[in-house]
PDB file of N, CA and C in Angstrom:
ATOM      1  N   MET A   1     -81.498 -36.808  42.957  1.00  0.00           N
ATOM      2  CA  MET A   1     -81.461 -36.426  44.356  1.00  0.00           C
ATOM      3  C   MET A   1     -82.892 -36.208  44.844  1.00  0.00           C
ATOM      4  N   PRO A   2     -83.151 -36.540  46.081  1.00  0.00           N
ATOM      5  CA  PRO A   2     -84.500 -36.367  46.631  1.00  0.00           C
ATOM      6  C   PRO A   2     -84.885 -34.893  46.784  1.00  0.00           C
ATOM      7  N   ILE A   3     -86.169 -34.650  46.660  1.00  0.00           N
ATOM      8  CA  ILE A   3     -86.720 -33.318  46.896  1.00  0.00           C
ATOM      9  C   ILE A   3     -87.529 -33.403  48.182  1.00  0.00           C
ATOM     10  N   TYR A   4     -87.111 -32.663  49.197  1.00  0.00           N
ATOM     11  CA  TYR A   4     -87.762 -32.691  50.501  1.00  0.00           C
ATOM     12  C   TYR A   4     -88.647 -31.467  50.683  1.00  0.00           C
ATOM     13  N   GLU A   5     -89.741 -31.642  51.410  1.00  0.00           N
ATOM     14  CA  GLU A   5     -90.628 -30.538  51.747  1.00  0.00           C
ATOM     15  C   GLU A   5     -90.410 -30.157  53.206  1.00  0.00           C
ATOM     16  N   TYR A   6     -90.407 -28.856  53.462  1.00  0.00           N
ATOM     17  CA  TYR A   6     -90.239 -28.334  54.815  1.00  0.00           C
ATOM     18  C   TYR A   6     -91.347 -27.342  55.110  1.00  0.00           C
ATOM     19  N   GLU A   7     -91.689 -27.212  56.397  1.00  0.00           N
ATOM     20  CA  GLU A   7     -92.639 -26.203  56.844  1.00  0.00           C
ATOM     21  C   GLU A   7     -92.097 -25.563  58.115  1.00  0.00           C
ATOM     22  N   CYS A   8     -92.229 -24.238  58.182  1.00  0.00           N
ATOM     23  CA  CYS A   8     -91.776 -23.504  59.357  1.00  0.00           C
ATOM     24  C   CYS A   8     -92.866 -23.573  60.425  1.00  0.00           C
ATOM     25  N   ASN A   9     -92.498 -23.987  61.621  1.00  0.00           N
ATOM     26  CA  ASN A   9     -93.449 -24.060  62.731  1.00  0.00           C
ATOM     27  C   ASN A   9     -93.824 -22.685  63.258  1.00  0.00           C
ATOM     28  N   ALA A  10     -92.992 -21.666  63.002  1.00  0.00           N
ATOM     29  CA  ALA A  10     -93.254 -20.326  63.512  1.00  0.00           C
ATOM     30  C   ALA A  10     -94.174 -19.519  62.591  1.00  0.00           C
ATOM     31  N   CYS A  11     -93.843 -19.471  61.281  1.00  0.00           N
ATOM     32  CA  CYS A  11     -94.611 -18.616  60.374  1.00  0.00           C
ATOM     33  C   CYS A  11     -95.442 -19.387  59.355  1.00  0.00           C
ATOM     34  N   GLY A  12     -95.275 -20.699  59.259  1.00  0.00           N
ATOM     35  CA  GLY A  12     -96.068 -21.505  58.339  1.00  0.00           C
ATOM     36  C   GLY A  12     -95.541 -21.544  56.917  1.00  0.00           C
ATOM     37  N   HIS A  13     -94.405 -20.902  56.656  1.00  0.00           N
ATOM     38  CA  HIS A  13     -93.818 -20.905  55.309  1.00  0.00           C
ATOM     39  C   HIS A  13     -93.462 -22.330  54.902  1.00  0.00           C
ATOM     40  N   ARG A  14     -93.791 -22.692  53.652  1.00  0.00           N
ATOM     41  CA  ARG A  14     -93.476 -24.031  53.127  1.00  0.00           C
ATOM     42  C   ARG A  14     -92.487 -23.877  51.979  1.00  0.00           C
ATOM     43  N   LEU A  15     -91.568 -24.852  51.861  1.00  0.00           N
ATOM     44  CA  LEU A  15     -90.599 -24.825  50.777  1.00  0.00           C
ATOM     45  C   LEU A  15     -90.159 -26.233  50.430  1.00  0.00           C
ATOM     46  N   GLU A  16     -89.576 -26.365  49.257  1.00  0.00           N
ATOM     47  CA  GLU A  16     -88.992 -27.625  48.813  1.00  0.00           C
ATOM     48  C   GLU A  16     -87.494 -27.413  48.652  1.00  0.00           C
ATOM     49  N   ALA A  17     -86.714 -28.450  48.941  1.00  0.00           N
ATOM     50  CA  ALA A  17     -85.266 -28.366  48.817  1.00  0.00           C
ATOM     51  C   ALA A  17     -84.724 -29.655  48.218  1.00  0.00           C
ATOM     52  N   ILE A  18     -83.841 -29.518  47.242  1.00  0.00           N
ATOM     53  CA  ILE A  18     -83.162 -30.678  46.659  1.00  0.00           C
ATOM     54  C   ILE A  18     -81.916 -30.919  47.491  1.00  0.00           C
ATOM     55  N   GLN A  19     -81.852 -32.092  48.114  1.00  0.00           N
ATOM     56  CA  GLN A  19     -80.738 -32.410  49.001  1.00  0.00           C
ATOM     57  C   GLN A  19     -80.285 -33.839  48.788  1.00  0.00           C
ATOM     58  N   LYS A  20     -79.028 -34.085  49.106  1.00  0.00           N
ATOM     59  CA  LYS A  20     -78.511 -35.450  49.109  1.00  0.00           C
ATOM     60  C   LYS A  20     -79.074 -36.178  50.325  1.00  0.00           C
ATOM     61  N   PHE A  21     -79.080 -37.514  50.264  1.00  0.00           N
ATOM     62  CA  PHE A  21     -79.516 -38.291  51.419  1.00  0.00           C
ATOM     63  C   PHE A  21     -78.641 -37.985  52.623  1.00  0.00           C
ATOM     64  N   SER A  22     -77.365 -37.726  52.386  1.00  0.00           N
ATOM     65  CA  SER A  22     -76.415 -37.515  53.477  1.00  0.00           C
ATOM     66  C   SER A  22     -76.447 -36.094  54.046  1.00  0.00           C
ATOM     67  N   ASP A  23     -77.146 -35.163  53.395  1.00  0.00           N
ATOM     68  CA  ASP A  23     -77.213 -33.780  53.891  1.00  0.00           C
ATOM     69  C   ASP A  23     -78.036 -33.698  55.170  1.00  0.00           C
ATOM     70  N   ALA A  24     -77.620 -32.818  56.053  1.00  0.00           N
ATOM     71  CA  ALA A  24     -78.378 -32.573  57.287  1.00  0.00           C
ATOM     72  C   ALA A  24     -79.678 -31.838  56.935  1.00  0.00           C
ATOM     73  N   PRO A  25     -80.760 -32.095  57.678  1.00  0.00           N
ATOM     74  CA  PRO A  25     -82.018 -31.385  57.416  1.00  0.00           C
ATOM     75  C   PRO A  25     -81.855 -29.881  57.600  1.00  0.00           C
ATOM     76  N   LEU A  26     -82.596 -29.106  56.818  1.00  0.00           N
ATOM     77  CA  LEU A  26     -82.586 -27.654  56.971  1.00  0.00           C
ATOM     78  C   LEU A  26     -83.292 -27.290  58.273  1.00  0.00           C
ATOM     79  N   VAL A  27     -82.849 -26.224  58.921  1.00  0.00           N
ATOM     80  CA  VAL A  27     -83.480 -25.782  60.168  1.00  0.00           C
ATOM     81  C   VAL A  27     -83.863 -24.308  60.138  1.00  0.00           C
ATOM     82  N   ASP A  28     -83.203 -23.488  59.326  1.00  0.00           N
ATOM     83  CA  ASP A  28     -83.454 -22.049  59.308  1.00  0.00           C
ATOM     84  C   ASP A  28     -84.468 -21.674  58.232  1.00  0.00           C
ATOM     85  N   CYS A  29     -85.536 -21.011  58.636  1.00  0.00           N
ATOM     86  CA  CYS A  29     -86.579 -20.570  57.718  1.00  0.00           C
ATOM     87  C   CYS A  29     -86.084 -19.355  56.928  1.00  0.00           C
ATOM     88  N   PRO A  30     -86.216 -19.371  55.588  1.00  0.00           N
ATOM     89  CA  PRO A  30     -85.771 -18.224  54.796  1.00  0.00           C
ATOM     90  C   PRO A  30     -86.688 -17.002  54.931  1.00  0.00           C
ATOM     91  N   GLU A  31     -87.910 -17.180  55.441  1.00  0.00           N
ATOM     92  CA  GLU A  31     -88.849 -16.066  55.585  1.00  0.00           C
ATOM     93  C   GLU A  31     -88.685 -15.342  56.921  1.00  0.00           C
ATOM     94  N   CYS A  32     -88.804 -16.092  58.031  1.00  0.00           N
ATOM     95  CA  CYS A  32     -88.755 -15.450  59.354  1.00  0.00           C
ATOM     96  C   CYS A  32     -87.390 -15.598  60.019  1.00  0.00           C
ATOM     97  N   HIS A  33     -86.499 -16.361  59.420  1.00  0.00           N
ATOM     98  CA  HIS A  33     -85.131 -16.578  59.894  1.00  0.00           C
ATOM     99  C   HIS A  33     -85.060 -17.291  61.237  1.00  0.00           C
ATOM    100  N   GLY A  34     -86.153 -17.927  61.640  1.00  0.00           N
ATOM    101  CA  GLY A  34     -86.147 -18.717  62.865  1.00  0.00           C
ATOM    102  C   GLY A  34     -85.629 -20.123  62.580  1.00  0.00           C
ATOM    103  N   ALA A  35     -85.123 -20.779  63.594  1.00  0.00           N
ATOM    104  CA  ALA A  35     -84.603 -22.150  63.454  1.00  0.00           C
ATOM    105  C   ALA A  35     -85.724 -23.142  63.743  1.00  0.00           C
ATOM    106  N   THR A  36     -86.829 -23.020  62.966  1.00  0.00           N
ATOM    107  CA  THR A  36     -88.019 -23.812  63.265  1.00  0.00           C
ATOM    108  C   THR A  36     -88.534 -24.621  62.069  1.00  0.00           C
ATOM    109  N   LEU A  37     -87.694 -24.859  61.062  1.00  0.00           N
ATOM    110  CA  LEU A  37     -88.136 -25.677  59.931  1.00  0.00           C
ATOM    111  C   LEU A  37     -88.255 -27.125  60.348  1.00  0.00           C
ATOM    112  N   GLN A  38     -89.281 -27.791  59.829  1.00  0.00           N
ATOM    113  CA  GLN A  38     -89.491 -29.206  60.118  1.00  0.00           C
ATOM    114  C   GLN A  38     -89.751 -29.924  58.797  1.00  0.00           C
ATOM    115  N   LYS A  39     -89.056 -31.044  58.581  1.00  0.00           N
ATOM    116  CA  LYS A  39     -89.234 -31.833  57.365  1.00  0.00           C
ATOM    117  C   LYS A  39     -90.616 -32.470  57.401  1.00  0.00           C
ATOM    118  N   GLN A  40     -91.326 -32.393  56.270  1.00  0.00           N
ATOM    119  CA  GLN A  40     -92.674 -32.931  56.163  1.00  0.00           C
ATOM    120  C   GLN A  40     -92.648 -34.337  55.561  1.00  0.00           C
ATOM    121  N   VAL A  41     -93.618 -35.143  55.922  1.00  0.00           N
ATOM    122  CA  VAL A  41     -93.785 -36.453  55.317  1.00  0.00           C
ATOM    123  C   VAL A  41     -94.655 -36.255  54.084  1.00  0.00           C
ATOM    124  N   SER A  42     -94.149 -36.636  52.921  1.00  0.00           N
ATOM    125  CA  SER A  42     -94.885 -36.440  51.681  1.00  0.00           C
ATOM    126  C   SER A  42     -94.538 -37.552  50.701  1.00  0.00           C
ATOM    127  N   ALA A  43     -95.199 -37.531  49.570  1.00  0.00           N
ATOM    128  CA  ALA A  43     -94.917 -38.516  48.525  1.00  0.00           C
ATOM    129  C   ALA A  43     -93.477 -38.342  48.054  1.00  0.00           C
ATOM    130  N   PRO A  44     -92.788 -39.444  47.790  1.00  0.00           N
ATOM    131  CA  PRO A  44     -91.404 -39.328  47.357  1.00  0.00           C
ATOM    132  C   PRO A  44     -91.293 -38.606  46.014  1.00  0.00           C
ATOM    133  N   ALA A  45     -90.302 -37.777  45.915  1.00  0.00           N
ATOM    134  CA  ALA A  45     -90.011 -37.077  44.665  1.00  0.00           C
ATOM    135  C   ALA A  45     -88.504 -37.045  44.496  1.00  0.00           C
ATOM    136  N   PHE A  46     -88.066 -37.195  43.264  1.00  0.00           N
ATOM    137  CA  PHE A  46     -86.648 -37.133  42.993  1.00  0.00           C
ATOM    138  C   PHE A  46     -86.433 -36.647  41.574  1.00  0.00           C
ATOM    139  N   ARG A  47     -85.222 -36.186  41.309  1.00  0.00           N
ATOM    140  CA  ARG A  47     -84.879 -35.663  39.998  1.00  0.00           C
ATOM    141  C   ARG A  47     -83.832 -36.573  39.385  1.00  0.00           C
ATOM    142  N   LEU A  48     -84.074 -37.015  38.157  1.00  0.00           N
ATOM    143  CA  LEU A  48     -83.116 -37.850  37.453  1.00  0.00           C
ATOM    144  C   LEU A  48     -82.157 -36.929  36.714  1.00  0.00           C
ATOM    145  N   GLY A  49     -80.874 -37.106  36.939  1.00  0.00           N
ATOM    146  CA  GLY A  49     -79.893 -36.253  36.300  1.00  0.00           C
ATOM    147  C   GLY A  49     -78.894 -37.056  35.503  1.00  0.00           C
ATOM    148  N   GLY A  50     -78.239 -36.404  34.574  1.00  0.00           N
ATOM    149  CA  GLY A  50     -77.235 -37.062  33.761  1.00  0.00           C
ATOM    150  C   GLY A  50     -77.840 -37.737  32.549  1.00  0.00           C
ATOM    151  N   SER A  51     -76.995 -38.405  31.796  1.00  0.00           N
ATOM    152  CA  SER A  51     -77.491 -39.078  30.595  1.00  0.00           C
ATOM    153  C   SER A  51     -78.018 -40.455  30.950  1.00  0.00           C
ATOM    154  N   GLY A  52     -78.815 -41.015  30.057  1.00  0.00           N
ATOM    155  CA  GLY A  52     -79.331 -42.357  30.259  1.00  0.00           C
ATOM    156  C   GLY A  52     -80.718 -42.422  30.862  1.00  0.00           C
ATOM    157  N   TRP A  53     -81.374 -41.289  31.079  1.00  0.00           N
ATOM    158  CA  TRP A  53     -82.681 -41.300  31.730  1.00  0.00           C
ATOM    159  C   TRP A  53     -83.822 -41.041  30.765  1.00  0.00           C
ATOM    160  N   TYR A  54     -83.539 -40.752  29.525  1.00  0.00           N
ATOM    161  CA  TYR A  54     -84.600 -40.378  28.608  1.00  0.00           C
ATOM    162  C   TYR A  54     -84.864 -41.487  27.599  1.00  0.00           C
ATOM    163  N   GLU A  55     -86.028 -41.444  26.998  1.00  0.00           N
ATOM    164  CA  GLU A  55     -86.495 -42.491  26.082  1.00  0.00           C
ATOM    165  C   GLU A  55     -85.508 -42.758  24.954  1.00  0.00           C
ATOM    166  N   THR A  56     -84.892 -41.727  24.415  1.00  0.00           N
ATOM    167  CA  THR A  56     -84.027 -41.903  23.250  1.00  0.00           C
ATOM    168  C   THR A  56     -82.602 -42.305  23.589  1.00  0.00           C
ATOM    169  N   ASP A  57     -82.214 -42.286  24.845  1.00  0.00           N
ATOM    170  CA  ASP A  57     -80.827 -42.575  25.202  1.00  0.00           C
ATOM    171  C   ASP A  57     -80.425 -44.018  24.943  1.00  0.00           C
ATOM    172  N   PHE A  58     -81.345 -44.955  25.012  1.00  0.00           N
ATOM    173  CA  PHE A  58     -80.993 -46.362  24.879  1.00  0.00           C
ATOM    174  C   PHE A  58     -81.499 -46.976  23.583  1.00  0.00           C
ATOM    175  N   LYS A  59     -81.982 -46.175  22.662  1.00  0.00           N
ATOM    176  CA  LYS A  59     -82.537 -46.705  21.428  1.00  0.00           C
ATOM    177  C   LYS A  59     -81.595 -46.431  20.271  1.00  0.00           C
ATOM    178  N   ASN A  60     -81.636 -47.313  19.289  1.00  0.00           N
ATOM    179  CA  ASN A  60     -80.767 -47.191  18.117  1.00  0.00           C
ATOM    180  C   ASN A  60     -81.606 -47.034  16.861  1.00  0.00           C
ATOM    181  N   GLY A  61     -81.029 -46.409  15.868  1.00  0.00           N
ATOM    182  CA  GLY A  61     -81.617 -46.347  14.536  1.00  0.00           C
ATOM    183  C   GLY A  61     -83.049 -45.870  14.515  1.00  0.00           C
ATOM    184  N   ASN A  62     -83.933 -46.681  13.866  1.00  0.00           N
ATOM    185  CA  ASN A  62     -85.318 -46.261  13.689  1.00  0.00           C
ATOM    186  C   ASN A  62     -86.193 -46.535  14.901  1.00  0.00           C
ATOM    187  N   LYS A  63     -85.631 -47.013  16.003  1.00  0.00           N
ATOM    188  CA  LYS A  63     -86.420 -47.256  17.214  1.00  0.00           C
ATOM    189  C   LYS A  63     -86.608 -46.001  18.052  1.00  0.00           C
ATOM    190  N   LYS A  64     -85.915 -44.927  17.705  1.00  0.00           N
ATOM    191  CA  LYS A  64     -86.076 -43.673  18.439  1.00  0.00           C
ATOM    192  C   LYS A  64     -87.468 -43.108  18.205  1.00  0.00           C
ATOM    193  N   ASN A  65     -87.998 -42.439  19.219  1.00  0.00           N
ATOM    194  CA  ASN A  65     -89.308 -41.804  19.154  1.00  0.00           C
ATOM    195  C   ASN A  65     -90.407 -42.793  18.776  1.00  0.00           C
ATOM    196  N   LEU A  66     -90.449 -43.904  19.487  1.00  0.00           N
ATOM    197  CA  LEU A  66     -91.501 -44.885  19.257  1.00  0.00           C
ATOM    198  C   LEU A  66     -92.847 -44.269  19.603  1.00  0.00           C
ATOM    199  N   LYS A  67     -93.874 -44.592  18.846  1.00  0.00           N
ATOM    200  CA  LYS A  67     -95.199 -44.086  19.156  1.00  0.00           C
ATOM    201  C   LYS A  67     -96.119 -45.247  19.481  1.00  0.00           C
ATOM    202  N   ASP A  68     -97.214 -44.927  20.107  1.00  0.00           N
ATOM    203  CA  ASP A  68     -98.180 -45.941  20.516  1.00  0.00           C
ATOM    204  C   ASP A  68     -98.756 -46.625  19.295  1.00  0.00           C
ATOM    205  N   ASP A  69     -98.759 -47.969  19.293  1.00  0.00           N
ATOM    206  CA  ASP A  69     -99.296 -48.708  18.160  1.00  0.00           C
ATOM    207  C   ASP A  69    -100.777 -49.003  18.318  1.00  0.00           C
ATOM    208  N   GLY A  70    -101.378 -48.581  19.423  1.00  0.00           N
ATOM    209  CA  GLY A  70    -102.797 -48.767  19.646  1.00  0.00           C
ATOM    210  C   GLY A  70    -103.166 -50.135  20.176  1.00  0.00           C
ATOM    211  N   LYS A  71    -102.222 -51.016  20.368  1.00  0.00           N
ATOM    212  CA  LYS A  71    -102.538 -52.368  20.834  1.00  0.00           C
ATOM    213  C   LYS A  71    -102.818 -52.405  22.332  1.00  0.00           C
ATOM    214  N   ALA A  72    -102.082 -51.663  23.107  1.00  0.00           N
ATOM    215  CA  ALA A  72    -102.262 -51.666  24.556  1.00  0.00           C
ATOM    216  C   ALA A  72    -103.196 -50.527  24.952  1.00  0.00           C
ATOM    217  N   PRO A  73    -104.131 -50.767  25.873  1.00  0.00           N
ATOM    218  CA  PRO A  73    -105.008 -49.687  26.321  1.00  0.00           C
ATOM    219  C   PRO A  73    -104.225 -48.638  27.107  1.00  0.00           C
ATOM    220  N   ALA A  74    -104.773 -47.458  27.190  1.00  0.00           N
ATOM    221  CA  ALA A  74    -104.104 -46.351  27.858  1.00  0.00           C
ATOM    222  C   ALA A  74    -103.830 -46.625  29.330  1.00  0.00           C
ATOM    223  N   CYS A  75    -104.617 -47.519  29.942  1.00  0.00           N
ATOM    224  CA  CYS A  75    -104.431 -47.787  31.365  1.00  0.00           C
ATOM    225  C   CYS A  75    -103.212 -48.658  31.623  1.00  0.00           C
ATOM    226  N   GLY A  76    -102.622 -49.232  30.577  1.00  0.00           N
ATOM    227  CA  GLY A  76    -101.449 -50.067  30.753  1.00  0.00           C
ATOM    228  C   GLY A  76    -101.776 -51.527  30.978  1.00  0.00           C
ATOM    229  N   ALA A  77    -103.043 -51.871  31.065  1.00  0.00           N
ATOM    230  CA  ALA A  77    -103.433 -53.263  31.264  1.00  0.00           C
ATOM    231  C   ALA A  77    -103.217 -54.036  29.976  1.00  0.00           C
ATOM    232  N   ASP A  78    -103.273 -55.336  30.062  1.00  0.00           N
ATOM    233  CA  ASP A  78    -103.004 -56.157  28.882  1.00  0.00           C
ATOM    234  C   ASP A  78    -104.231 -56.420  28.033  1.00  0.00           C
ATOM    235  N   GLY A  79    -105.396 -55.913  28.424  1.00  0.00           N
ATOM    236  CA  GLY A  79    -106.610 -56.115  27.646  1.00  0.00           C
ATOM    237  C   GLY A  79    -107.229 -57.477  27.860  1.00  0.00           C
ATOM    238  N   LYS A  80    -106.740 -58.244  28.811  1.00  0.00           N
ATOM    239  CA  LYS A  80    -107.240 -59.601  29.047  1.00  0.00           C
ATOM    240  C   LYS A  80    -107.881 -59.748  30.419  1.00  0.00           C
ATOM    241  N   SER A  81    -108.442 -58.680  30.927  1.00  0.00           N
ATOM    242  CA  SER A  81    -109.007 -58.735  32.272  1.00  0.00           C
ATOM    243  C   SER A  81    -110.366 -59.412  32.296  1.00  0.00           C
ATOM    244  N   GLY A  82    -110.924 -59.702  31.150  1.00  0.00           N
ATOM    245  CA  GLY A  82    -112.199 -60.394  31.108  1.00  0.00           C
ATOM    246  C   GLY A  82    -113.400 -59.476  31.068  1.00  0.00           C
ATOM    247  N   GLY A  83    -113.184 -58.188  31.137  1.00  0.00           N
ATOM    248  CA  GLY A  83    -114.288 -57.251  31.023  1.00  0.00           C
ATOM    249  C   GLY A  83    -115.146 -57.170  32.260  1.00  0.00           C
ATOM    250  N   GLY A  84    -114.618 -57.501  33.428  1.00  0.00           N
ATOM    251  CA  GLY A  84    -115.380 -57.432  34.671  1.00  0.00           C
ATOM    252  C   GLY A  84    -115.690 -56.004  35.062  1.00  0.00           C
ATOM    253  N   ALA A  85    -116.332 -55.855  36.208  1.00  0.00           N
ATOM    254  CA  ALA A  85    -116.741 -54.530  36.672  1.00  0.00           C
ATOM    255  C   ALA A  85    -115.562 -53.606  36.907  1.00  0.00           C
ATOM    256  N   ASP A  86    -114.391 -54.167  37.261  1.00  0.00           N
ATOM    257  CA  ASP A  86    -113.230 -53.330  37.559  1.00  0.00           C
ATOM    258  C   ASP A  86    -112.370 -53.069  36.329  1.00  0.00           C
ATOM    259  N   ALA A  87    -112.742 -53.563  35.166  1.00  0.00           N
ATOM    260  CA  ALA A  87    -111.961 -53.385  33.945  1.00  0.00           C
ATOM    261  C   ALA A  87    -112.220 -52.002  33.356  1.00  0.00           C
ATOM    262  N   CYS A  88    -111.200 -51.458  32.698  1.00  0.00           N
ATOM    263  CA  CYS A  88    -111.372 -50.179  32.039  1.00  0.00           C
ATOM    264  C   CYS A  88    -112.125 -50.400  30.723  1.00  0.00           C
ATOM    265  N   ALA A  89    -112.536 -49.333  30.073  1.00  0.00           N
ATOM    266  CA  ALA A  89    -113.324 -49.447  28.846  1.00  0.00           C
ATOM    267  C   ALA A  89    -112.535 -50.155  27.751  1.00  0.00           C
ATOM    268  N   ALA A  90    -111.219 -49.913  27.663  1.00  0.00           N
ATOM    269  CA  ALA A  90    -110.413 -50.558  26.630  1.00  0.00           C
ATOM    270  C   ALA A  90    -110.330 -52.055  26.862  1.00  0.00           C
ATOM    271  N   CYS A  91    -110.239 -52.487  28.132  1.00  0.00           N
ATOM    272  CA  CYS A  91    -110.196 -53.919  28.438  1.00  0.00           C
ATOM    273  C   CYS A  91    -111.532 -54.569  28.101  1.00  0.00           C
ATOM    274  N   LYS A  92    -112.629 -53.884  28.395  1.00  0.00           N
ATOM    275  CA  LYS A  92    -113.958 -54.416  28.079  1.00  0.00           C
ATOM    276  C   LYS A  92    -114.131 -54.560  26.565  1.00  0.00           C
ATOM    277  N   ALA A  93    -113.616 -53.583  25.820  1.00  0.00           N
ATOM    278  CA  ALA A  93    -113.739 -53.630  24.367  1.00  0.00           C
ATOM    279  C   ALA A  93    -112.893 -54.756  23.784  1.00  0.00           C
ATOM    280  N   ALA A  94    -111.757 -55.057  24.419  1.00  0.00           N
ATOM    281  CA  ALA A  94    -110.858 -56.103  23.913  1.00  0.00           C
ATOM    282  C   ALA A  94    -111.384 -57.489  24.195  1.00  0.00           C
ATOM    283  N   SER A  95    -112.261 -57.621  25.202  1.00  0.00           N
ATOM    284  CA  SER A  95    -112.744 -58.963  25.559  1.00  0.00           C
ATOM    285  C   SER A  95    -113.984 -59.355  24.802  1.00  0.00           C
TER     286      SER A  95
END
């Protein structure tokens, strides 16, 4: 479910609320009790719930708890960027 940020226009109180997409926006401030809450534009945030969201849920046998084999650089690049100015240190070392 999405996590929305709100700010009160009257007292400046800020809060986060976990709501369904279909839920109506909150309007009442829990601090000053005024009907002046306004939903803020922010980076998307959501909470994954239930089974099937964790690393071990889809792995069998000895594949659970896989660890880094050191082949891929920490930046997630493939190490084949050519070592240009925009390459990370691991990509430069691989080229």
